[in-house]
């Protein structure tokens, strides 16, 4: 079943939610003699219950499969698609999340998910009425693509899945003045033909959804039950800058231009999750796993962030880094005159922790380098000038620095992020961990006068009440791909 059943609507549970798919069977009369019939009936009933449970699960956990993206041109540089008929489980979870933020004044009174989205459109005198002008033709998905025109400027192409071609066409002609509308099957396509050269027949033969790159990226993202998805190529980012790059930087820009990314938004009772998958034209190799390095940080702080710099990354950005060193006298005065010096100071792993000690902010930094002696040689003069406020200690290849807390606490804390349940939920990701940003929302109350700080901001207070933590993580996968997510964990 790929379509949401008619009786499953925004904010409602399916009629049979929490019940057996079939009514209980009446008690059978006591048989006169033993027979195989009761066993057969029991088997049939059991199979029926299993089948009913499977059908219910497919209806409850799986929504409609968006089709609008199948009507977009394959030269798009970015695409956003909205699923207007997500699974009932996601609709219920989203409604529960929205109700935690009353200051947003979102309308949760309607039981029509599409109407709930339509109500987010700002009110205006000429805003079409949903019930009479939109609902009669609106289908289960909407997608907006960005293409580049002859002047390398961004232009939109819109695709809307419809249930009534005639009514949709009439609406488009009336409301989208200045835009051409045509149909691929029951999907309406809208564009400005003065700015965008588009042939609907060509799009139908070779849509973006059938391109090998798009399919590969979506496959890496995985799943199909998203509230919204996006896809794009690096060309969109480089065109936004409008800069003319040359030299070593041009090589890096070329890698960005050929990069691709995909993402999808999902919600559950516990998470709000923006999943991401990224493709790099340069194969991911020699990745450094941050897992043990970051999970050994203090676990009772306000948050932490960490990132890895593999040797391959140092090699890739080496020419640009050396140029920066040559043009920065301050670095040379510190004794950083070469790429090897910079690499020794920064290392391959960096982690920072933020907390509160005795009512005051505290910071800790941890670095792992292959050249601790050279790092110490360069950093020693800096710490001599800083006095006793900043302390440093080295354990093998790892250097810890403390401000407002001792570096020993950074290296060997009493509690660790490895034991922090919220952190584990935020960073739950396969592959070699490459970067982490984590905020322990539940611990923000340890900041002096924090409650007073947010008292005048209802949305901020609602966020603190709703979330236990939040974070951004990324991990390297095999080949050219990496993945990650932005995740909010509920209380």
GROMACS .gro file of C-alpha atoms in nm:
model
  491
    1UNK     CA    1   0.000   0.000   0.000
    2UNK     CA    2   0.165   0.322  -0.104
    3UNK     CA    3  -0.120   0.565  -0.046
    4UNK     CA    4  -0.239   0.695   0.291
    5UNK     CA    5  -0.588   0.550   0.352
    6UNK     CA    6  -0.869   0.807   0.319
    7UNK     CA    7  -0.964   0.788   0.683
    8UNK     CA    8  -0.611   0.861   0.806
    9UNK     CA    9  -0.573   1.237   0.831
   10UNK     CA   10  -0.357   1.506   0.992
   11UNK     CA   11  -0.371   1.473   1.369
   12UNK     CA   12  -0.586   1.161   1.368
   13UNK     CA   13  -0.500   0.801   1.435
   14UNK     CA   14  -0.632   0.540   1.193
   15UNK     CA   15  -0.967   0.398   1.292
   16UNK     CA   16  -0.811   0.067   1.391
   17UNK     CA   17  -0.513   0.219   1.576
   18UNK     CA   18  -0.454   0.031   1.901
   19UNK     CA   19  -0.714  -0.233   1.808
   20UNK     CA   20  -0.701  -0.571   1.646
   21UNK     CA   21  -0.745  -0.549   1.270
   22UNK     CA   22  -1.042  -0.785   1.290
   23UNK     CA   23  -1.318  -0.824   1.552
   24UNK     CA   24  -1.283  -1.099   1.807
   25UNK     CA   25  -1.426  -1.433   1.699
   26UNK     CA   26  -1.738  -1.568   1.872
   27UNK     CA   27  -1.679  -1.868   2.095
   28UNK     CA   28  -1.726  -2.193   1.904
   29UNK     CA   29  -1.962  -2.460   2.049
   30UNK     CA   30  -1.800  -2.757   2.219
   31UNK     CA   31  -1.734  -3.018   1.949
   32UNK     CA   32  -1.881  -3.364   1.988
   33UNK     CA   33  -1.562  -3.526   1.872
   34UNK     CA   34  -1.210  -3.419   1.796
   35UNK     CA   35  -1.173  -3.253   1.463
   36UNK     CA   36  -0.900  -3.072   1.271
   37UNK     CA   37  -1.146  -2.795   1.187
   38UNK     CA   38  -1.076  -2.578   1.498
   39UNK     CA   39  -0.702  -2.597   1.431
   40UNK     CA   40  -0.757  -2.499   1.069
   41UNK     CA   41  -0.985  -2.210   1.172
   42UNK     CA   42  -0.729  -2.099   1.433
   43UNK     CA   43  -0.460  -2.105   1.166
   44UNK     CA   44  -0.673  -1.901   0.927
   45UNK     CA   45  -0.758  -1.648   1.200
   46UNK     CA   46  -0.390  -1.622   1.295
   47UNK     CA   47  -0.294  -1.561   0.932
   48UNK     CA   48  -0.572  -1.304   0.902
   49UNK     CA   49  -0.447  -1.123   1.213
   50UNK     CA   50  -0.091  -1.125   1.081
   51UNK     CA   51  -0.205  -1.001   0.741
   52UNK     CA   52  -0.414  -0.732   0.905
   53UNK     CA   53  -0.121  -0.623   1.119
   54UNK     CA   54   0.104  -0.605   0.813
   55UNK     CA   55  -0.153  -0.401   0.618
   56UNK     CA   56  -0.205  -0.171   0.917
   57UNK     CA   57   0.170  -0.125   0.954
   58UNK     CA   58   0.210  -0.043   0.587
   59UNK     CA   59  -0.069   0.213   0.611
   60UNK     CA   60   0.046   0.363   0.938
   61UNK     CA   61   0.420   0.382   0.881
   62UNK     CA   62   0.429   0.445   0.506
   63UNK     CA   63   0.275   0.740   0.326
   64UNK     CA   64   0.233   0.823  -0.039
   65UNK     CA   65   0.533   0.805  -0.271
   66UNK     CA   66   0.596   1.160  -0.402
   67UNK     CA   67   0.568   1.186  -0.780
   68UNK     CA   68   0.616   1.556  -0.853
   69UNK     CA   69   0.992   1.521  -0.882
   70UNK     CA   70   0.941   1.292  -1.182
   71UNK     CA   71   0.828   1.597  -1.380
   72UNK     CA   72   1.138   1.814  -1.328
   73UNK     CA   73   1.417   1.875  -1.585
   74UNK     CA   74   1.745   1.688  -1.548
   75UNK     CA   75   1.953   2.007  -1.567
   76UNK     CA   76   1.826   2.129  -1.229
   77UNK     CA   77   2.100   2.234  -0.985
   78UNK     CA   78   1.879   2.210  -0.675
   79UNK     CA   79   1.541   2.059  -0.587
   80UNK     CA   80   1.308   2.074  -0.287
   81UNK     CA   81   1.014   1.833  -0.269
   82UNK     CA   82   0.731   1.834  -0.015
   83UNK     CA   83   0.543   1.515   0.061
   84UNK     CA   84   0.181   1.620   0.106
   85UNK     CA   85   0.072   1.274   0.220
   86UNK     CA   86   0.333   1.142   0.465
   87UNK     CA   87   0.267   0.838   0.679
   88UNK     CA   88   0.015   0.872   0.960
   89UNK     CA   89   0.289   0.805   1.216
   90UNK     CA   90   0.483   1.108   1.093
   91UNK     CA   91   0.173   1.326   1.081
   92UNK     CA   92   0.091   1.239   1.441
   93UNK     CA   93   0.451   1.294   1.553
   94UNK     CA   94   0.470   1.628   1.373
   95UNK     CA   95   0.143   1.742   1.529
   96UNK     CA   96   0.275   1.649   1.874
   97UNK     CA   97   0.592   1.850   1.813
   98UNK     CA   98   0.401   2.153   1.685
   99UNK     CA   99   0.180   2.152   1.994
  100UNK     CA  100   0.493   2.194   2.209
  101UNK     CA  101   0.544   2.538   2.054
  102UNK     CA  102   0.222   2.735   2.113
  103UNK     CA  103   0.403   3.065   2.045
  104UNK     CA  104   0.425   2.965   1.678
  105UNK     CA  105   0.045   2.988   1.663
  106UNK     CA  106   0.029   2.699   1.419
  107UNK     CA  107  -0.318   2.573   1.336
  108UNK     CA  108  -0.356   2.213   1.453
  109UNK     CA  109  -0.736   2.219   1.458
  110UNK     CA  110  -0.774   2.084   1.104
  111UNK     CA  111  -0.752   1.712   1.039
  112UNK     CA  112  -0.635   1.769   0.680
  113UNK     CA  113  -0.254   1.769   0.656
  114UNK     CA  114  -0.257   1.959   0.325
  115UNK     CA  115  -0.485   2.223   0.472
  116UNK     CA  116  -0.252   2.256   0.772
  117UNK     CA  117   0.034   2.333   0.532
  118UNK     CA  118  -0.184   2.572   0.331
  119UNK     CA  119  -0.267   2.761   0.650
  120UNK     CA  120   0.104   2.840   0.687
  121UNK     CA  121   0.077   3.063   0.379
  122UNK     CA  122   0.039   3.423   0.505
  123UNK     CA  123  -0.316   3.552   0.491
  124UNK     CA  124  -0.398   3.803   0.219
  125UNK     CA  125  -0.711   3.939   0.054
  126UNK     CA  126  -0.635   3.748  -0.265
  127UNK     CA  127  -0.530   3.422  -0.098
  128UNK     CA  128  -0.732   3.138  -0.260
  129UNK     CA  129  -0.973   2.945  -0.042
  130UNK     CA  130  -0.835   2.600   0.030
  131UNK     CA  131  -1.163   2.406   0.047
  132UNK     CA  132  -1.311   2.535  -0.279
  133UNK     CA  133  -1.011   2.634  -0.492
  134UNK     CA  134  -0.718   2.410  -0.389
  135UNK     CA  135  -0.842   2.088  -0.230
  136UNK     CA  136  -1.043   1.974  -0.537
  137UNK     CA  137  -0.725   1.925  -0.745
  138UNK     CA  138  -0.419   1.916  -0.515
  139UNK     CA  139  -0.233   1.584  -0.518
  140UNK     CA  140   0.020   1.427  -0.284
  141UNK     CA  141   0.344   1.611  -0.363
  142UNK     CA  142   0.493   1.941  -0.472
  143UNK     CA  143   0.847   2.005  -0.595
  144UNK     CA  144   1.045   2.316  -0.686
  145UNK     CA  145   1.358   2.291  -0.900
  146UNK     CA  146   1.619   2.560  -0.957
  147UNK     CA  147   1.773   2.583  -1.303
  148UNK     CA  148   2.028   2.825  -1.448
  149UNK     CA  149   1.917   3.052  -1.730
  150UNK     CA  150   2.137   3.188  -2.009
  151UNK     CA  151   2.267   3.458  -1.774
  152UNK     CA  152   2.362   3.199  -1.509
  153UNK     CA  153   2.084   3.325  -1.285
  154UNK     CA  154   1.855   3.099  -1.084
  155UNK     CA  155   1.503   3.038  -1.213
  156UNK     CA  156   1.230   2.814  -1.066
  157UNK     CA  157   1.046   2.525  -1.227
  158UNK     CA  158   0.750   2.400  -1.021
  159UNK     CA  159   0.587   2.057  -1.038
  160UNK     CA  160   0.261   1.981  -0.855
  161UNK     CA  161   0.096   1.641  -0.843
  162UNK     CA  162  -0.277   1.681  -0.911
  163UNK     CA  163  -0.595   1.478  -0.890
  164UNK     CA  164  -0.791   1.680  -1.147
  165UNK     CA  165  -0.603   1.813  -1.449
  166UNK     CA  166  -0.878   2.051  -1.564
  167UNK     CA  167  -0.929   2.217  -1.226
  168UNK     CA  168  -0.553   2.241  -1.168
  169UNK     CA  169  -0.504   2.403  -1.508
  170UNK     CA  170  -0.779   2.656  -1.442
  171UNK     CA  171  -0.626   2.741  -1.105
  172UNK     CA  172  -0.278   2.785  -1.254
  173UNK     CA  173  -0.403   3.008  -1.535
  174UNK     CA  174  -0.584   3.225  -1.282
  175UNK     CA  175  -0.328   3.238  -1.002
  176UNK     CA  176   0.012   3.190  -1.171
  177UNK     CA  177  -0.009   3.472  -1.423
  178UNK     CA  178   0.302   3.507  -1.636
  179UNK     CA  179   0.392   3.139  -1.599
  180UNK     CA  180   0.333   2.864  -1.852
  181UNK     CA  181   0.162   2.548  -1.731
  182UNK     CA  182   0.159   2.205  -1.888
  183UNK     CA  183   0.111   1.848  -1.771
  184UNK     CA  184   0.310   1.527  -1.759
  185UNK     CA  185   0.040   1.276  -1.679
  186UNK     CA  186  -0.141   1.429  -1.381
  187UNK     CA  187   0.158   1.635  -1.268
  188UNK     CA  188   0.138   2.005  -1.351
  189UNK     CA  189   0.461   2.183  -1.452
  190UNK     CA  190   0.494   2.562  -1.417
  191UNK     CA  191   0.774   2.783  -1.554
  192UNK     CA  192   0.844   3.124  -1.707
  193UNK     CA  193   0.911   3.048  -2.072
  194UNK     CA  194   1.075   3.388  -2.124
  195UNK     CA  195   1.350   3.292  -1.879
  196UNK     CA  196   1.358   2.913  -1.891
  197UNK     CA  197   1.387   2.702  -2.203
  198UNK     CA  198   1.187   2.390  -2.119
  199UNK     CA  199   1.034   2.121  -2.338
  200UNK     CA  200   0.781   1.912  -2.147
  201UNK     CA  201   0.819   1.620  -2.388
  202UNK     CA  202   1.194   1.611  -2.323
  203UNK     CA  203   1.137   1.625  -1.948
  204UNK     CA  204   0.894   1.334  -1.969
  205UNK     CA  205   1.153   1.125  -2.156
  206UNK     CA  206   1.445   1.208  -1.926
  207UNK     CA  207   1.340   1.363  -1.592
  208UNK     CA  208   1.580   1.443  -1.311
  209UNK     CA  209   1.443   1.148  -1.113
  210UNK     CA  210   1.584   0.909  -1.376
  211UNK     CA  211   1.937   1.057  -1.382
  212UNK     CA  212   2.207   0.824  -1.252
  213UNK     CA  213   2.354   1.083  -1.014
  214UNK     CA  214   2.019   1.165  -0.858
  215UNK     CA  215   1.927   0.800  -0.813
  216UNK     CA  216   2.267   0.717  -0.660
  217UNK     CA  217   2.245   1.004  -0.412
  218UNK     CA  218   1.889   0.920  -0.309
  219UNK     CA  219   1.988   0.557  -0.265
  220UNK     CA  220   2.265   0.663  -0.027
  221UNK     CA  221   2.018   0.876   0.166
  222UNK     CA  222   1.793   0.572   0.200
  223UNK     CA  223   1.427   0.543   0.290
  224UNK     CA  224   1.130   0.708   0.122
  225UNK     CA  225   0.904   0.828   0.403
  226UNK     CA  226   1.013   1.190   0.441
  227UNK     CA  227   0.817   1.506   0.509
  228UNK     CA  228   1.046   1.683   0.265
  229UNK     CA  229   1.358   1.605   0.063
  230UNK     CA  230   1.619   1.817  -0.109
  231UNK     CA  231   1.893   1.750  -0.361
  232UNK     CA  232   2.153   1.972  -0.518
  233UNK     CA  233   2.492   2.000  -0.683
  234UNK     CA  234   2.783   2.221  -0.585
  235UNK     CA  235   2.740   2.429  -0.897
  236UNK     CA  236   2.450   2.601  -0.723
  237UNK     CA  237   2.681   2.714  -0.441
  238UNK     CA  238   2.961   2.836  -0.665
  239UNK     CA  239   2.722   3.030  -0.887
  240UNK     CA  240   2.578   3.207  -0.583
  241UNK     CA  241   2.920   3.355  -0.498
  242UNK     CA  242   2.965   3.500  -0.847
  243UNK     CA  243   3.341   3.514  -0.784
  244UNK     CA  244   3.608   3.443  -1.045
  245UNK     CA  245   3.847   3.191  -0.891
  246UNK     CA  246   4.197   3.109  -1.009
  247UNK     CA  247   4.507   2.920  -0.904
  248UNK     CA  248   4.499   2.667  -0.621
  249UNK     CA  249   4.163   2.795  -0.499
  250UNK     CA  250   4.012   2.725  -0.840
  251UNK     CA  251   4.099   2.357  -0.795
  252UNK     CA  252   3.910   2.346  -0.466
  253UNK     CA  253   3.615   2.530  -0.620
  254UNK     CA  254   3.610   2.271  -0.898
  255UNK     CA  255   3.569   1.998  -0.637
  256UNK     CA  256   3.281   2.191  -0.481
  257UNK     CA  257   3.114   2.240  -0.819
  258UNK     CA  258   3.111   1.867  -0.882
  259UNK     CA  259   2.998   1.773  -0.532
  260UNK     CA  260   2.638   1.666  -0.471
  261UNK     CA  261   2.418   1.642  -0.165
  262UNK     CA  262   2.082   1.495  -0.070
  263UNK     CA  263   1.874   1.528   0.242
  264UNK     CA  264   1.543   1.432   0.396
  265UNK     CA  265   1.337   1.555   0.692
  266UNK     CA  266   1.177   1.299   0.921
  267UNK     CA  267   1.005   1.321   1.257
  268UNK     CA  268   0.921   1.068   1.524
  269UNK     CA  269   0.800   1.090   1.881
  270UNK     CA  270   1.163   1.123   1.996
  271UNK     CA  271   1.351   1.292   1.711
  272UNK     CA  272   1.337   1.568   1.454
  273UNK     CA  273   1.588   1.448   1.201
  274UNK     CA  274   1.738   1.604   0.890
  275UNK     CA  275   1.932   1.321   0.727
  276UNK     CA  276   2.204   1.403   0.475
  277UNK     CA  277   2.423   1.224   0.222
  278UNK     CA  278   2.708   1.392   0.037
  279UNK     CA  279   2.909   1.293  -0.270
  280UNK     CA  280   3.263   1.419  -0.331
  281UNK     CA  281   3.439   1.383  -0.669
  282UNK     CA  282   3.753   1.307  -0.472
  283UNK     CA  283   3.739   0.962  -0.316
  284UNK     CA  284   3.720   0.957   0.063
  285UNK     CA  285   4.032   0.783   0.192
  286UNK     CA  286   4.237   0.765   0.509
  287UNK     CA  287   3.953   0.890   0.727
  288UNK     CA  288   4.017   0.951   1.097
  289UNK     CA  289   3.756   0.820   1.342
  290UNK     CA  290   3.669   1.069   1.617
  291UNK     CA  291   3.450   0.835   1.821
  292UNK     CA  292   3.681   0.747   2.112
  293UNK     CA  293   3.840   1.093   2.106
  294UNK     CA  294   3.516   1.286   2.150
  295UNK     CA  295   3.330   1.042   2.376
  296UNK     CA  296   3.606   1.077   2.638
  297UNK     CA  297   3.527   1.449   2.681
  298UNK     CA  298   3.342   1.563   2.997
  299UNK     CA  299   2.982   1.443   2.986
  300UNK     CA  300   2.819   1.697   3.217
  301UNK     CA  301   2.896   2.016   3.023
  302UNK     CA  302   2.687   2.242   2.805
  303UNK     CA  303   2.816   2.094   2.483
  304UNK     CA  304   3.110   2.006   2.266
  305UNK     CA  305   3.233   2.013   1.911
  306UNK     CA  306   3.505   1.818   1.738
  307UNK     CA  307   3.640   1.757   1.391
  308UNK     CA  308   3.898   1.539   1.220
  309UNK     CA  309   4.152   1.646   0.958
  310UNK     CA  310   4.284   1.338   0.775
  311UNK     CA  311   4.627   1.353   0.610
  312UNK     CA  312   4.451   1.349   0.273
  313UNK     CA  313   4.276   1.674   0.365
  314UNK     CA  314   4.605   1.835   0.467
  315UNK     CA  315   4.753   1.732   0.133
  316UNK     CA  316   4.452   1.864  -0.057
  317UNK     CA  317   4.454   2.209   0.103
  318UNK     CA  318   4.831   2.227   0.147
  319UNK     CA  319   4.905   2.487  -0.126
  320UNK     CA  320   4.635   2.722   0.002
  321UNK     CA  321   4.750   2.677   0.363
  322UNK     CA  322   5.111   2.752   0.274
  323UNK     CA  323   5.005   3.065   0.088
  324UNK     CA  324   4.810   3.177   0.395
  325UNK     CA  325   5.117   3.122   0.616
  326UNK     CA  326   5.340   3.319   0.379
  327UNK     CA  327   5.096   3.610   0.383
  328UNK     CA  328   5.039   3.612   0.762
  329UNK     CA  329   5.329   3.762   0.961
  330UNK     CA  330   5.153   3.685   1.292
  331UNK     CA  331   5.179   3.311   1.224
  332UNK     CA  332   5.545   3.342   1.133
  333UNK     CA  333   5.612   3.529   1.457
  334UNK     CA  334   5.467   3.231   1.643
  335UNK     CA  335   5.713   3.005   1.466
  336UNK     CA  336   5.464   2.867   1.213
  337UNK     CA  337   5.651   2.902   0.885
  338UNK     CA  338   5.552   2.586   0.701
  339UNK     CA  339   5.262   2.350   0.646
  340UNK     CA  340   5.433   2.094   0.872
  341UNK     CA  341   5.439   2.350   1.155
  342UNK     CA  342   5.068   2.423   1.115
  343UNK     CA  343   4.987   2.053   1.096
  344UNK     CA  344   5.186   1.988   1.414
  345UNK     CA  345   4.997   2.258   1.607
  346UNK     CA  346   4.647   2.164   1.491
  347UNK     CA  347   4.695   1.789   1.448
  348UNK     CA  348   4.449   1.539   1.304
  349UNK     CA  349   4.186   1.563   1.577
  350UNK     CA  350   4.051   1.868   1.760
  351UNK     CA  351   3.781   1.871   2.029
  352UNK     CA  352   3.641   2.154   2.241
  353UNK     CA  353   3.416   2.124   2.546
  354UNK     CA  354   3.218   2.404   2.711
  355UNK     CA  355   3.082   2.393   3.064
  356UNK     CA  356   3.020   2.583   3.385
  357UNK     CA  357   3.254   2.565   3.685
  358UNK     CA  358   3.154   2.742   4.008
  359UNK     CA  359   2.908   2.961   3.821
  360UNK     CA  360   3.165   3.066   3.563
  361UNK     CA  361   3.210   2.948   3.201
  362UNK     CA  362   3.484   2.695   3.143
  363UNK     CA  363   3.649   2.571   2.827
  364UNK     CA  364   3.860   2.273   2.742
  365UNK     CA  365   4.047   2.188   2.423
  366UNK     CA  366   4.199   1.858   2.326
  367UNK     CA  367   4.428   1.799   2.029
  368UNK     CA  368   4.592   1.487   1.891
  369UNK     CA  369   4.902   1.538   1.679
  370UNK     CA  370   5.173   1.316   1.535
  371UNK     CA  371   5.435   1.575   1.639
  372UNK     CA  372   5.371   1.671   2.004
  373UNK     CA  373   5.727   1.799   2.057
  374UNK     CA  374   5.701   2.048   1.772
  375UNK     CA  375   5.355   2.148   1.893
  376UNK     CA  376   5.492   2.213   2.243
  377UNK     CA  377   5.781   2.415   2.102
  378UNK     CA  378   5.543   2.646   1.914
  379UNK     CA  379   5.279   2.675   2.188
  380UNK     CA  380   5.513   2.724   2.486
  381UNK     CA  381   5.572   3.099   2.432
  382UNK     CA  382   5.197   3.156   2.401
  383UNK     CA  383   5.123   2.988   2.733
  384UNK     CA  384   5.407   3.174   2.901
  385UNK     CA  385   5.235   3.501   2.805
  386UNK     CA  386   4.890   3.376   2.910
  387UNK     CA  387   5.004   3.315   3.268
  388UNK     CA  388   4.811   3.079   3.497
  389UNK     CA  389   4.468   3.142   3.347
  390UNK     CA  390   4.531   2.892   3.069
  391UNK     CA  391   4.688   2.559   3.159
  392UNK     CA  392   4.821   2.285   2.936
  393UNK     CA  393   4.916   1.922   2.986
  394UNK     CA  394   5.040   1.658   2.740
  395UNK     CA  395   4.976   1.285   2.751
  396UNK     CA  396   5.152   1.108   2.466
  397UNK     CA  397   5.024   1.252   2.138
  398UNK     CA  398   4.732   1.429   2.306
  399UNK     CA  399   4.750   1.783   2.443
  400UNK     CA  400   4.477   1.921   2.668
  401UNK     CA  401   4.422   2.289   2.743
  402UNK     CA  402   4.197   2.424   3.016
  403UNK     CA  403   4.047   2.767   3.079
  404UNK     CA  404   3.829   2.785   3.387
  405UNK     CA  405   3.895   2.417   3.447
  406UNK     CA  406   4.209   2.207   3.476
  407UNK     CA  407   4.339   2.029   3.164
  408UNK     CA  408   4.345   1.709   3.370
  409UNK     CA  409   3.964   1.725   3.385
  410UNK     CA  410   3.957   1.753   3.008
  411UNK     CA  411   4.174   1.441   2.971
  412UNK     CA  412   4.020   1.235   3.253
  413UNK     CA  413   3.674   1.367   3.346
  414UNK     CA  414   3.462   1.209   3.618
  415UNK     CA  415   3.174   1.163   3.374
  416UNK     CA  416   3.216   1.120   2.998
  417UNK     CA  417   3.008   1.186   2.689
  418UNK     CA  418   3.021   0.812   2.630
  419UNK     CA  419   2.780   0.778   2.924
  420UNK     CA  420   2.556   1.068   2.822
  421UNK     CA  421   2.236   0.914   2.681
  422UNK     CA  422   2.134   1.227   2.491
  423UNK     CA  423   2.477   1.251   2.326
  424UNK     CA  424   2.455   0.887   2.220
  425UNK     CA  425   2.117   0.948   2.058
  426UNK     CA  426   2.239   1.259   1.877
  427UNK     CA  427   2.554   1.092   1.741
  428UNK     CA  428   2.405   0.754   1.650
  429UNK     CA  429   2.560   0.715   1.304
  430UNK     CA  430   2.755   0.441   1.127
  431UNK     CA  431   3.094   0.499   0.965
  432UNK     CA  432   3.404   0.688   1.082
  433UNK     CA  433   3.289   0.993   1.277
  434UNK     CA  434   3.436   1.306   1.115
  435UNK     CA  435   3.269   1.599   1.287
  436UNK     CA  436   3.040   1.656   1.586
  437UNK     CA  437   2.854   1.955   1.724
  438UNK     CA  438   2.654   1.876   2.038
  439UNK     CA  439   2.444   2.094   2.269
  440UNK     CA  440   2.315   1.943   2.592
  441UNK     CA  441   1.998   2.152   2.619
  442UNK     CA  442   1.902   1.992   2.949
  443UNK     CA  443   2.220   2.131   3.109
  444UNK     CA  444   2.170   2.490   2.992
  445UNK     CA  445   1.987   2.563   3.316
  446UNK     CA  446   2.325   2.540   3.493
  447UNK     CA  447   2.418   2.875   3.335
  448UNK     CA  448   2.372   3.147   3.599
  449UNK     CA  449   2.047   3.343   3.550
  450UNK     CA  450   1.964   3.131   3.245
  451UNK     CA  451   1.591   3.122   3.323
  452UNK     CA  452   1.585   3.501   3.344
  453UNK     CA  453   1.775   3.525   3.015
  454UNK     CA  454   1.504   3.338   2.824
  455UNK     CA  455   1.204   3.462   3.024
  456UNK     CA  456   1.116   3.722   2.762
  457UNK     CA  457   1.144   3.483   2.468
  458UNK     CA  458   0.856   3.230   2.467
  459UNK     CA  459   1.000   3.031   2.175
  460UNK     CA  460   1.338   2.990   2.347
  461UNK     CA  461   1.168   2.865   2.664
  462UNK     CA  462   0.956   2.623   2.462
  463UNK     CA  463   1.268   2.486   2.293
  464UNK     CA  464   1.439   2.429   2.627
  465UNK     CA  465   1.127   2.255   2.758
  466UNK     CA  466   1.089   2.041   2.444
  467UNK     CA  467   1.445   1.928   2.370
  468UNK     CA  468   1.698   1.731   2.570
  469UNK     CA  469   1.975   1.793   2.319
  470UNK     CA  470   2.065   1.873   1.961
  471UNK     CA  471   2.357   1.825   1.731
  472UNK     CA  472   2.515   1.789   1.390
  473UNK     CA  473   2.728   1.488   1.300
  474UNK     CA  474   2.897   1.358   0.988
  475UNK     CA  475   3.073   1.032   0.909
  476UNK     CA  476   3.285   0.904   0.623
  477UNK     CA  477   3.155   0.608   0.426
  478UNK     CA  478   3.326   0.393   0.164
  479UNK     CA  479   3.413   0.546  -0.172
  480UNK     CA  480   3.304   0.901  -0.248
  481UNK     CA  481   3.021   0.935   0.005
  482UNK     CA  482   2.976   1.068   0.354
  483UNK     CA  483   2.655   1.098   0.553
  484UNK     CA  484   2.526   1.275   0.857
  485UNK     CA  485   2.230   1.440   1.021
  486UNK     CA  486   2.105   1.739   1.213
  487UNK     CA  487   1.907   1.592   1.501
  488UNK     CA  488   1.692   1.731   1.782
  489UNK     CA  489   1.620   1.487   2.064
  490UNK     CA  490   1.304   1.536   2.266
  491UNK     CA  491   1.270   1.510   2.641
   0.00000   0.00000   0.00000
